[in-house]
């Protein structure tokens, strides 16, 4: 699995918003705290809002907040919101990969890889990651 900068930034941003809950987090403060270029972060925040993971509030006192409880948002939700499918084969959904002859069984390998990744990212919530970081500090 390749984790792009966009995906890494998105998960970090969501964890930072989780840490400040229930307070609103401003994009500029979030960018500075997480060392994410603000212009890049703004696009990520828009995708997270469109996916229903964040609420945005306008105005001087505005900012971003979680749209759902942190216990209900998984890393997989965040990854899909900004990057689409977790795995692909030649840019297509893993389930559509077809092979012939000696490579026929390769389809099952890619499907198993996808299932393994889903098993991790779809079962790790923002709340769990946030509580782990508090325990380490």
PDB file of C-alpha atoms in Angstrom:
ATOM      1  CA  UNK A   1       0.000   0.000   0.000  1.00  0.00           C
ATOM      2  CA  UNK A   2       1.380   3.386  -0.978  1.00  0.00           C
ATOM      3  CA  UNK A   3       0.541   6.173   1.465  1.00  0.00           C
ATOM      4  CA  UNK A   4       0.687   9.494  -0.363  1.00  0.00           C
ATOM      5  CA  UNK A   5       1.523  12.797   1.304  1.00  0.00           C
ATOM      6  CA  UNK A   6      -2.128  13.765   0.815  1.00  0.00           C
ATOM      7  CA  UNK A   7      -3.320  10.688   2.694  1.00  0.00           C
ATOM      8  CA  UNK A   8      -0.764  11.123   5.468  1.00  0.00           C
ATOM      9  CA  UNK A   9      -1.697  14.802   5.853  1.00  0.00           C
ATOM     10  CA  UNK A  10      -5.404  13.955   5.930  1.00  0.00           C
ATOM     11  CA  UNK A  11      -5.039  11.423   8.738  1.00  0.00           C
ATOM     12  CA  UNK A  12      -2.770  13.779  10.695  1.00  0.00           C
ATOM     13  CA  UNK A  13      -5.255  16.626  10.240  1.00  0.00           C
ATOM     14  CA  UNK A  14      -8.145  14.468  11.435  1.00  0.00           C
ATOM     15  CA  UNK A  15      -6.155  13.384  14.498  1.00  0.00           C
ATOM     16  CA  UNK A  16      -5.355  17.026  15.288  1.00  0.00           C
ATOM     17  CA  UNK A  17      -9.040  17.951  14.993  1.00  0.00           C
ATOM     18  CA  UNK A  18      -9.890  14.968  17.201  1.00  0.00           C
ATOM     19  CA  UNK A  19      -7.398  16.129  19.830  1.00  0.00           C
ATOM     20  CA  UNK A  20      -9.068  19.552  20.002  1.00  0.00           C
ATOM     21  CA  UNK A  21     -12.641  18.241  20.138  1.00  0.00           C
ATOM     22  CA  UNK A  22     -15.080  19.839  20.908  1.00  0.00           C
ATOM     23  CA  UNK A  23     -13.279  23.078  20.028  1.00  0.00           C
ATOM     24  CA  UNK A  24     -13.080  24.312  16.437  1.00  0.00           C
ATOM     25  CA  UNK A  25      -9.722  24.141  14.697  1.00  0.00           C
ATOM     26  CA  UNK A  26      -8.667  26.796  12.201  1.00  0.00           C
ATOM     27  CA  UNK A  27      -7.013  25.618   8.987  1.00  0.00           C
ATOM     28  CA  UNK A  28      -4.021  27.935   9.405  1.00  0.00           C
ATOM     29  CA  UNK A  29      -3.360  26.719  12.946  1.00  0.00           C
ATOM     30  CA  UNK A  30      -3.752  23.123  11.857  1.00  0.00           C
ATOM     31  CA  UNK A  31      -1.346  23.629   8.948  1.00  0.00           C
ATOM     32  CA  UNK A  32       1.259  25.202  11.209  1.00  0.00           C
ATOM     33  CA  UNK A  33       0.917  22.616  13.984  1.00  0.00           C
ATOM     34  CA  UNK A  34       1.150  19.656  11.609  1.00  0.00           C
ATOM     35  CA  UNK A  35       3.644  21.269   9.198  1.00  0.00           C
ATOM     36  CA  UNK A  36       1.302  20.885   6.230  1.00  0.00           C
ATOM     37  CA  UNK A  37       1.296  23.506   3.448  1.00  0.00           C
ATOM     38  CA  UNK A  38      -1.896  25.523   3.995  1.00  0.00           C
ATOM     39  CA  UNK A  39      -2.935  25.577   0.330  1.00  0.00           C
ATOM     40  CA  UNK A  40      -2.582  21.781   0.160  1.00  0.00           C
ATOM     41  CA  UNK A  41      -4.428  21.329   3.462  1.00  0.00           C
ATOM     42  CA  UNK A  42      -7.385  23.417   2.324  1.00  0.00           C
ATOM     43  CA  UNK A  43      -8.088  20.980  -0.505  1.00  0.00           C
ATOM     44  CA  UNK A  44      -7.804  18.056   1.883  1.00  0.00           C
ATOM     45  CA  UNK A  45     -10.200  19.678   4.355  1.00  0.00           C
ATOM     46  CA  UNK A  46     -12.690  20.239   1.540  1.00  0.00           C
ATOM     47  CA  UNK A  47     -12.561  16.538   0.630  1.00  0.00           C
ATOM     48  CA  UNK A  48     -12.988  15.540   4.276  1.00  0.00           C
ATOM     49  CA  UNK A  49     -15.979  17.866   4.588  1.00  0.00           C
ATOM     50  CA  UNK A  50     -17.548  16.519   1.381  1.00  0.00           C
ATOM     51  CA  UNK A  51     -17.103  12.981   2.709  1.00  0.00           C
ATOM     52  CA  UNK A  52     -19.046  13.910   5.836  1.00  0.00           C
ATOM     53  CA  UNK A  53     -16.092  13.568   8.188  1.00  0.00           C
ATOM     54  CA  UNK A  54     -15.735  17.256   9.079  1.00  0.00           C
ATOM     55  CA  UNK A  55     -18.062  20.202   9.595  1.00  0.00           C
ATOM     56  CA  UNK A  56     -16.841  23.656   8.741  1.00  0.00           C
ATOM     57  CA  UNK A  57     -18.006  26.796  10.496  1.00  0.00           C
ATOM     58  CA  UNK A  58     -17.501  30.179   8.848  1.00  0.00           C
ATOM     59  CA  UNK A  59     -16.527  33.450  10.397  1.00  0.00           C
ATOM     60  CA  UNK A  60     -13.909  34.864  12.703  1.00  0.00           C
ATOM     61  CA  UNK A  61     -14.639  32.221  15.316  1.00  0.00           C
ATOM     62  CA  UNK A  62     -15.021  29.510  12.687  1.00  0.00           C
ATOM     63  CA  UNK A  63     -13.001  26.426  11.971  1.00  0.00           C
ATOM     64  CA  UNK A  64     -13.363  22.697  11.581  1.00  0.00           C
ATOM     65  CA  UNK A  65     -14.838  20.044  13.855  1.00  0.00           C
ATOM     66  CA  UNK A  66     -15.576  16.340  13.544  1.00  0.00           C
ATOM     67  CA  UNK A  67     -18.897  15.594  11.870  1.00  0.00           C
ATOM     68  CA  UNK A  68     -19.211  12.308  13.764  1.00  0.00           C
ATOM     69  CA  UNK A  69     -17.763  10.995  17.010  1.00  0.00           C
ATOM     70  CA  UNK A  70     -14.099   9.976  16.745  1.00  0.00           C
ATOM     71  CA  UNK A  71     -15.141   6.450  17.756  1.00  0.00           C
ATOM     72  CA  UNK A  72     -17.106   6.199  14.499  1.00  0.00           C
ATOM     73  CA  UNK A  73     -14.440   7.475  12.097  1.00  0.00           C
ATOM     74  CA  UNK A  74     -11.833   4.983  10.927  1.00  0.00           C
ATOM     75  CA  UNK A  75      -8.511   5.563   9.254  1.00  0.00           C
ATOM     76  CA  UNK A  76     -10.055   3.810   6.256  1.00  0.00           C
ATOM     77  CA  UNK A  77     -12.805   6.444   6.099  1.00  0.00           C
ATOM     78  CA  UNK A  78     -10.185   9.183   5.945  1.00  0.00           C
ATOM     79  CA  UNK A  79      -8.017   7.381   3.389  1.00  0.00           C
ATOM     80  CA  UNK A  80     -10.977   6.783   1.076  1.00  0.00           C
ATOM     81  CA  UNK A  81     -12.170  10.395   1.445  1.00  0.00           C
ATOM     82  CA  UNK A  82      -8.939  11.811   0.049  1.00  0.00           C
ATOM     83  CA  UNK A  83      -7.514   8.979  -2.020  1.00  0.00           C
ATOM     84  CA  UNK A  84     -10.337   6.773  -3.230  1.00  0.00           C
ATOM     85  CA  UNK A  85      -9.820   3.018  -3.213  1.00  0.00           C
ATOM     86  CA  UNK A  86      -7.401   1.519  -0.712  1.00  0.00           C
ATOM     87  CA  UNK A  87      -5.837  -0.732  -3.318  1.00  0.00           C
ATOM     88  CA  UNK A  88      -5.875  -0.915  -7.066  1.00  0.00           C
ATOM     89  CA  UNK A  89      -4.273  -3.094  -9.709  1.00  0.00           C
ATOM     90  CA  UNK A  90      -3.049  -1.079 -12.667  1.00  0.00           C
ATOM     91  CA  UNK A  91      -5.338   1.739 -11.550  1.00  0.00           C
ATOM     92  CA  UNK A  92      -8.500  -0.374 -11.495  1.00  0.00           C
ATOM     93  CA  UNK A  93     -10.414  -1.882  -8.559  1.00  0.00           C
ATOM     94  CA  UNK A  94      -8.624  -4.931  -7.201  1.00  0.00           C
ATOM     95  CA  UNK A  95     -11.669  -7.155  -7.666  1.00  0.00           C
ATOM     96  CA  UNK A  96     -11.654  -6.558 -11.429  1.00  0.00           C
ATOM     97  CA  UNK A  97      -8.101  -7.820 -12.004  1.00  0.00           C
ATOM     98  CA  UNK A  98      -8.157 -10.862 -14.238  1.00  0.00           C
ATOM     99  CA  UNK A  99      -5.310 -13.177 -15.174  1.00  0.00           C
ATOM    100  CA  UNK A 100      -4.883 -16.181 -17.416  1.00  0.00           C
ATOM    101  CA  UNK A 101      -2.667 -19.182 -17.489  1.00  0.00           C
ATOM    102  CA  UNK A 102       0.166 -19.361 -14.970  1.00  0.00           C
ATOM    103  CA  UNK A 103      -0.892 -16.055 -13.352  1.00  0.00           C
ATOM    104  CA  UNK A 104      -4.547 -17.012 -12.692  1.00  0.00           C
ATOM    105  CA  UNK A 105      -4.066 -17.312  -8.918  1.00  0.00           C
ATOM    106  CA  UNK A 106      -2.594 -13.797  -8.698  1.00  0.00           C
ATOM    107  CA  UNK A 107      -6.098 -12.311  -8.467  1.00  0.00           C
ATOM    108  CA  UNK A 108      -6.584 -14.054  -5.124  1.00  0.00           C
ATOM    109  CA  UNK A 109      -3.325 -12.569  -3.821  1.00  0.00           C
ATOM    110  CA  UNK A 110      -4.378  -9.003  -4.636  1.00  0.00           C
ATOM    111  CA  UNK A 111      -7.808  -9.534  -3.097  1.00  0.00           C
ATOM    112  CA  UNK A 112      -6.141 -10.916   0.060  1.00  0.00           C
ATOM    113  CA  UNK A 113      -3.801  -7.902   0.198  1.00  0.00           C
ATOM    114  CA  UNK A 114      -6.799  -5.591  -0.050  1.00  0.00           C
ATOM    115  CA  UNK A 115      -8.614  -7.492   2.708  1.00  0.00           C
ATOM    116  CA  UNK A 116      -5.561  -7.320   4.967  1.00  0.00           C
ATOM    117  CA  UNK A 117      -5.254  -3.557   4.503  1.00  0.00           C
ATOM    118  CA  UNK A 118      -8.973  -3.114   5.133  1.00  0.00           C
ATOM    119  CA  UNK A 119      -8.622  -5.251   8.251  1.00  0.00           C
ATOM    120  CA  UNK A 120      -6.223  -2.690   9.682  1.00  0.00           C
ATOM    121  CA  UNK A 121      -7.520   0.679   8.489  1.00  0.00           C
ATOM    122  CA  UNK A 122     -11.222  -0.095   8.840  1.00  0.00           C
ATOM    123  CA  UNK A 123     -10.822  -1.233  12.446  1.00  0.00           C
ATOM    124  CA  UNK A 124      -8.600   1.559  13.762  1.00  0.00           C
ATOM    125  CA  UNK A 125     -10.594   4.619  14.798  1.00  0.00           C
ATOM    126  CA  UNK A 126      -9.461   8.177  15.379  1.00  0.00           C
ATOM    127  CA  UNK A 127     -10.458   7.767  19.030  1.00  0.00           C
ATOM    128  CA  UNK A 128      -8.162   4.753  19.419  1.00  0.00           C
ATOM    129  CA  UNK A 129      -5.241   6.548  17.811  1.00  0.00           C
ATOM    130  CA  UNK A 130      -5.860   9.647  19.904  1.00  0.00           C
ATOM    131  CA  UNK A 131      -5.992   7.668  23.142  1.00  0.00           C
ATOM    132  CA  UNK A 132      -2.764   5.887  22.146  1.00  0.00           C
ATOM    133  CA  UNK A 133      -0.963   9.196  21.616  1.00  0.00           C
ATOM    134  CA  UNK A 134      -2.141  10.482  25.003  1.00  0.00           C
ATOM    135  CA  UNK A 135      -0.799   7.335  26.691  1.00  0.00           C
ATOM    136  CA  UNK A 136       2.632   7.801  25.057  1.00  0.00           C
ATOM    137  CA  UNK A 137       3.063  11.409  26.186  1.00  0.00           C
TER     138      UNK A 137
END
